[in-house]
């Protein structure tokens, strides 16, 4: 959210999610969401990262069940930077998604089956820009790059996740 707010969240396990907004007509997995409705606090990404003393994220995987456009529109692009952003896009307007991220300096590098990968324009990228996923060599290279990217930053990622995710 752009501002701290309370949201209605349907607690329905895999099919759970925020009830307000999102992609028109979207339901998680095509299923009708059924479950207890709970009020949850939503906070701007910049505020959550500020609590951690961070203004940069190496790899952001954004998958919020049809609310990706809303989240991206609420990002304070002047205060935060990212190296790579992976966005689930199977239920949203990909033209709008491409426009938002490209205009912020993150051109699309790869279209995957359910996601799009955007990498900051000034980052040295080891392969050519976006090619259709039928190009197997490119897809295999992308998988290698993502795997090595995450593995090289594993300790930092686990440190961040450990400080932001409550123990179960």
mmCIF file of C-alpha atoms in Angstrom:
data_model
loop_
_atom_site.group_PDB
_atom_site.id
_atom_site.type_symbol
_atom_site.label_atom_id
_atom_site.label_comp_id
_atom_site.label_asym_id
_atom_site.label_seq_id
_atom_site.Cartn_x
_atom_site.Cartn_y
_atom_site.Cartn_z
ATOM 1 C CA UNK A 1 0.000 0.000 0.000
ATOM 2 C CA UNK A 2 1.089 3.606 -0.501
ATOM 3 C CA UNK A 3 0.071 4.364 3.095
ATOM 4 C CA UNK A 4 -0.292 2.271 6.230
ATOM 5 C CA UNK A 5 -3.800 0.858 6.209
ATOM 6 C CA UNK A 6 -5.915 -2.054 7.361
ATOM 7 C CA UNK A 7 -7.086 -4.604 4.803
ATOM 8 C CA UNK A 8 -9.569 -7.466 4.839
ATOM 9 C CA UNK A 9 -7.749 -10.765 4.280
ATOM 10 C CA UNK A 10 -9.553 -14.041 3.591
ATOM 11 C CA UNK A 11 -7.720 -16.725 5.550
ATOM 12 C CA UNK A 12 -8.201 -19.563 3.057
ATOM 13 C CA UNK A 13 -4.775 -21.199 2.976
ATOM 14 C CA UNK A 14 -3.397 -21.436 -0.573
ATOM 15 C CA UNK A 15 -6.393 -19.505 -1.918
ATOM 16 C CA UNK A 16 -6.286 -16.747 0.685
ATOM 17 C CA UNK A 17 -5.745 -13.113 -0.124
ATOM 18 C CA UNK A 18 -6.767 -9.502 0.238
ATOM 19 C CA UNK A 19 -10.395 -8.891 -0.707
ATOM 20 C CA UNK A 20 -10.073 -5.305 -1.971
ATOM 21 C CA UNK A 21 -8.796 -4.373 -5.440
ATOM 22 C CA UNK A 22 -6.616 -6.602 -7.555
ATOM 23 C CA UNK A 23 -6.948 -7.591 -11.197
ATOM 24 C CA UNK A 24 -10.564 -7.376 -12.424
ATOM 25 C CA UNK A 25 -12.379 -10.696 -11.963
ATOM 26 C CA UNK A 26 -9.296 -12.376 -10.492
ATOM 27 C CA UNK A 27 -9.635 -15.313 -8.141
ATOM 28 C CA UNK A 28 -6.651 -17.262 -6.893
ATOM 29 C CA UNK A 29 -6.286 -20.376 -9.007
ATOM 30 C CA UNK A 30 -9.802 -19.841 -10.357
ATOM 31 C CA UNK A 31 -11.180 -20.960 -7.010
ATOM 32 C CA UNK A 32 -13.784 -19.158 -4.962
ATOM 33 C CA UNK A 33 -12.060 -18.008 -1.806
ATOM 34 C CA UNK A 34 -13.776 -19.186 1.355
ATOM 35 C CA UNK A 35 -12.492 -18.667 4.852
ATOM 36 C CA UNK A 36 -12.482 -16.398 7.860
ATOM 37 C CA UNK A 37 -12.014 -12.714 7.063
ATOM 38 C CA UNK A 38 -9.360 -11.053 9.197
ATOM 39 C CA UNK A 39 -8.213 -7.433 9.386
ATOM 40 C CA UNK A 40 -4.490 -7.183 8.643
ATOM 41 C CA UNK A 41 -2.139 -4.215 8.574
ATOM 42 C CA UNK A 42 -0.653 -3.191 5.250
ATOM 43 C CA UNK A 43 2.478 -1.026 5.196
ATOM 44 C CA UNK A 44 4.404 0.669 2.419
ATOM 45 C CA UNK A 45 7.450 -1.280 1.234
ATOM 46 C CA UNK A 46 9.686 1.727 1.889
ATOM 47 C CA UNK A 47 8.592 1.742 5.567
ATOM 48 C CA UNK A 48 9.269 -1.987 6.003
ATOM 49 C CA UNK A 49 12.723 -1.672 4.426
ATOM 50 C CA UNK A 50 13.496 1.460 6.460
ATOM 51 C CA UNK A 51 12.903 -0.606 9.623
ATOM 52 C CA UNK A 52 15.675 -2.904 8.361
ATOM 53 C CA UNK A 53 17.982 -0.044 7.433
ATOM 54 C CA UNK A 54 17.713 -0.812 3.719
ATOM 55 C CA UNK A 55 16.967 1.156 0.591
ATOM 56 C CA UNK A 56 18.131 -1.473 -1.923
ATOM 57 C CA UNK A 57 16.825 -4.990 -2.647
ATOM 58 C CA UNK A 58 18.889 -7.317 -4.837
ATOM 59 C CA UNK A 59 16.074 -9.653 -5.884
ATOM 60 C CA UNK A 60 12.364 -8.991 -5.338
ATOM 61 C CA UNK A 61 9.843 -11.700 -6.194
ATOM 62 C CA UNK A 62 6.423 -10.040 -6.313
ATOM 63 C CA UNK A 63 3.497 -12.487 -6.214
ATOM 64 C CA UNK A 64 0.447 -11.006 -4.517
ATOM 65 C CA UNK A 65 -2.388 -12.782 -6.327
ATOM 66 C CA UNK A 66 -3.603 -10.128 -8.749
ATOM 67 C CA UNK A 67 -2.478 -7.061 -6.772
ATOM 68 C CA UNK A 68 0.928 -6.680 -8.463
ATOM 69 C CA UNK A 69 0.034 -3.484 -10.361
ATOM 70 C CA UNK A 70 -1.320 -1.839 -7.194
ATOM 71 C CA UNK A 71 1.835 -2.730 -5.270
ATOM 72 C CA UNK A 72 4.140 -1.423 -8.010
ATOM 73 C CA UNK A 73 2.166 1.821 -8.277
ATOM 74 C CA UNK A 74 2.638 2.333 -4.528
ATOM 75 C CA UNK A 75 6.441 1.853 -4.578
ATOM 76 C CA UNK A 76 8.465 4.954 -3.717
ATOM 77 C CA UNK A 77 10.828 4.651 -6.707
ATOM 78 C CA UNK A 78 12.811 7.711 -5.574
ATOM 79 C CA UNK A 79 13.639 6.102 -2.221
ATOM 80 C CA UNK A 80 14.196 2.447 -3.228
ATOM 81 C CA UNK A 81 16.301 0.587 -5.778
ATOM 82 C CA UNK A 82 16.264 -3.020 -6.934
ATOM 83 C CA UNK A 83 18.666 -5.113 -8.990
ATOM 84 C CA UNK A 84 16.100 -7.579 -10.323
ATOM 85 C CA UNK A 85 12.315 -7.812 -9.970
ATOM 86 C CA UNK A 86 10.382 -10.993 -10.760
ATOM 87 C CA UNK A 87 6.628 -10.360 -11.100
ATOM 88 C CA UNK A 88 3.885 -12.971 -11.414
ATOM 89 C CA UNK A 89 1.910 -11.719 -14.402
ATOM 90 C CA UNK A 90 -0.484 -14.491 -15.414
ATOM 91 C CA UNK A 91 -3.567 -12.549 -14.302
ATOM 92 C CA UNK A 92 -2.639 -8.907 -14.820
ATOM 93 C CA UNK A 93 -2.251 -6.454 -17.698
ATOM 94 C CA UNK A 94 1.309 -7.126 -18.913
ATOM 95 C CA UNK A 95 1.404 -3.965 -21.025
ATOM 96 C CA UNK A 96 0.709 -1.897 -17.931
ATOM 97 C CA UNK A 97 3.272 -3.937 -15.989
ATOM 98 C CA UNK A 98 5.925 -3.441 -18.707
ATOM 99 C CA UNK A 99 5.172 0.292 -18.851
ATOM 100 C CA UNK A 100 5.450 0.796 -15.082
ATOM 101 C CA UNK A 101 8.727 -1.049 -14.681
ATOM 102 C CA UNK A 102 10.374 0.130 -17.905
ATOM 103 C CA UNK A 103 9.534 3.752 -17.109
ATOM 104 C CA UNK A 104 11.208 3.282 -13.711
ATOM 105 C CA UNK A 105 14.404 1.958 -15.344
ATOM 106 C CA UNK A 106 13.730 -1.797 -15.184
ATOM 107 C CA UNK A 107 13.327 -3.196 -18.723
ATOM 108 C CA UNK A 108 11.980 -6.717 -19.194
ATOM 109 C CA UNK A 109 14.762 -9.264 -19.561
ATOM 110 C CA UNK A 110 12.704 -12.446 -19.794
ATOM 111 C CA UNK A 111 9.097 -13.566 -20.111
ATOM 112 C CA UNK A 112 8.602 -16.848 -18.263
ATOM 113 C CA UNK A 113 5.435 -18.943 -18.237
ATOM 114 C CA UNK A 114 3.826 -17.177 -15.238
ATOM 115 C CA UNK A 115 6.311 -14.414 -14.476
ATOM 116 C CA UNK A 116 8.299 -11.580 -16.026
ATOM 117 C CA UNK A 117 11.854 -10.710 -15.013
ATOM 118 C CA UNK A 118 12.949 -7.073 -14.995
ATOM 119 C CA UNK A 119 16.550 -6.011 -14.352
ATOM 120 C CA UNK A 120 17.732 -2.489 -13.586
ATOM 121 C CA UNK A 121 18.939 -0.838 -16.778
ATOM 122 C CA UNK A 122 22.474 -0.126 -15.526
ATOM 123 C CA UNK A 123 23.135 -3.693 -14.321
ATOM 124 C CA UNK A 124 25.488 -5.756 -16.439
ATOM 125 C CA UNK A 125 23.373 -8.663 -17.643
ATOM 126 C CA UNK A 126 25.179 -11.735 -19.013
ATOM 127 C CA UNK A 127 22.726 -12.499 -21.833
ATOM 128 C CA UNK A 128 20.639 -10.857 -24.492
ATOM 129 C CA UNK A 129 17.391 -9.153 -23.483
ATOM 130 C CA UNK A 130 13.982 -10.782 -23.673
ATOM 131 C CA UNK A 131 13.439 -13.716 -26.022
ATOM 132 C CA UNK A 132 10.386 -15.914 -26.223
ATOM 133 C CA UNK A 133 10.621 -18.870 -23.834
ATOM 134 C CA UNK A 134 10.747 -21.301 -26.778
ATOM 135 C CA UNK A 135 14.443 -20.439 -26.965
ATOM 136 C CA UNK A 136 15.621 -23.261 -24.694
ATOM 137 C CA UNK A 137 19.238 -22.137 -24.494
ATOM 138 C CA UNK A 138 18.200 -18.715 -23.254
ATOM 139 C CA UNK A 139 15.752 -20.158 -20.723
ATOM 140 C CA UNK A 140 18.393 -22.547 -19.364
ATOM 141 C CA UNK A 141 20.838 -19.637 -19.097
ATOM 142 C CA UNK A 142 18.260 -17.553 -17.268
ATOM 143 C CA UNK A 143 17.615 -20.379 -14.794
ATOM 144 C CA UNK A 144 21.371 -20.617 -14.163
ATOM 145 C CA UNK A 145 21.666 -16.870 -13.662
ATOM 146 C CA UNK A 146 18.727 -16.718 -11.218
ATOM 147 C CA UNK A 147 20.028 -19.729 -9.287
ATOM 148 C CA UNK A 148 23.545 -18.300 -8.977
ATOM 149 C CA UNK A 149 22.159 -14.835 -8.153
ATOM 150 C CA UNK A 150 20.153 -16.215 -5.221
ATOM 151 C CA UNK A 151 22.857 -18.660 -4.051
ATOM 152 C CA UNK A 152 25.516 -15.916 -3.991
ATOM 153 C CA UNK A 153 23.252 -13.883 -1.707
ATOM 154 C CA UNK A 154 21.831 -16.771 0.339
ATOM 155 C CA UNK A 155 23.207 -15.636 3.705
ATOM 156 C CA UNK A 156 21.972 -12.078 3.198
ATOM 157 C CA UNK A 157 18.553 -13.287 2.006
ATOM 158 C CA UNK A 158 18.183 -15.630 4.980
ATOM 159 C CA UNK A 159 19.254 -12.834 7.318
ATOM 160 C CA UNK A 160 16.609 -10.505 5.877
ATOM 161 C CA UNK A 161 13.915 -13.187 5.900
ATOM 162 C CA UNK A 162 14.770 -14.191 9.439
ATOM 163 C CA UNK A 163 14.301 -10.645 10.642
ATOM 164 C CA UNK A 164 11.033 -10.064 8.784
ATOM 165 C CA UNK A 165 9.250 -13.417 9.083
ATOM 166 C CA UNK A 166 7.885 -14.391 12.490
ATOM 167 C CA UNK A 167 8.786 -17.926 13.630
ATOM 168 C CA UNK A 168 6.064 -20.521 13.099
#
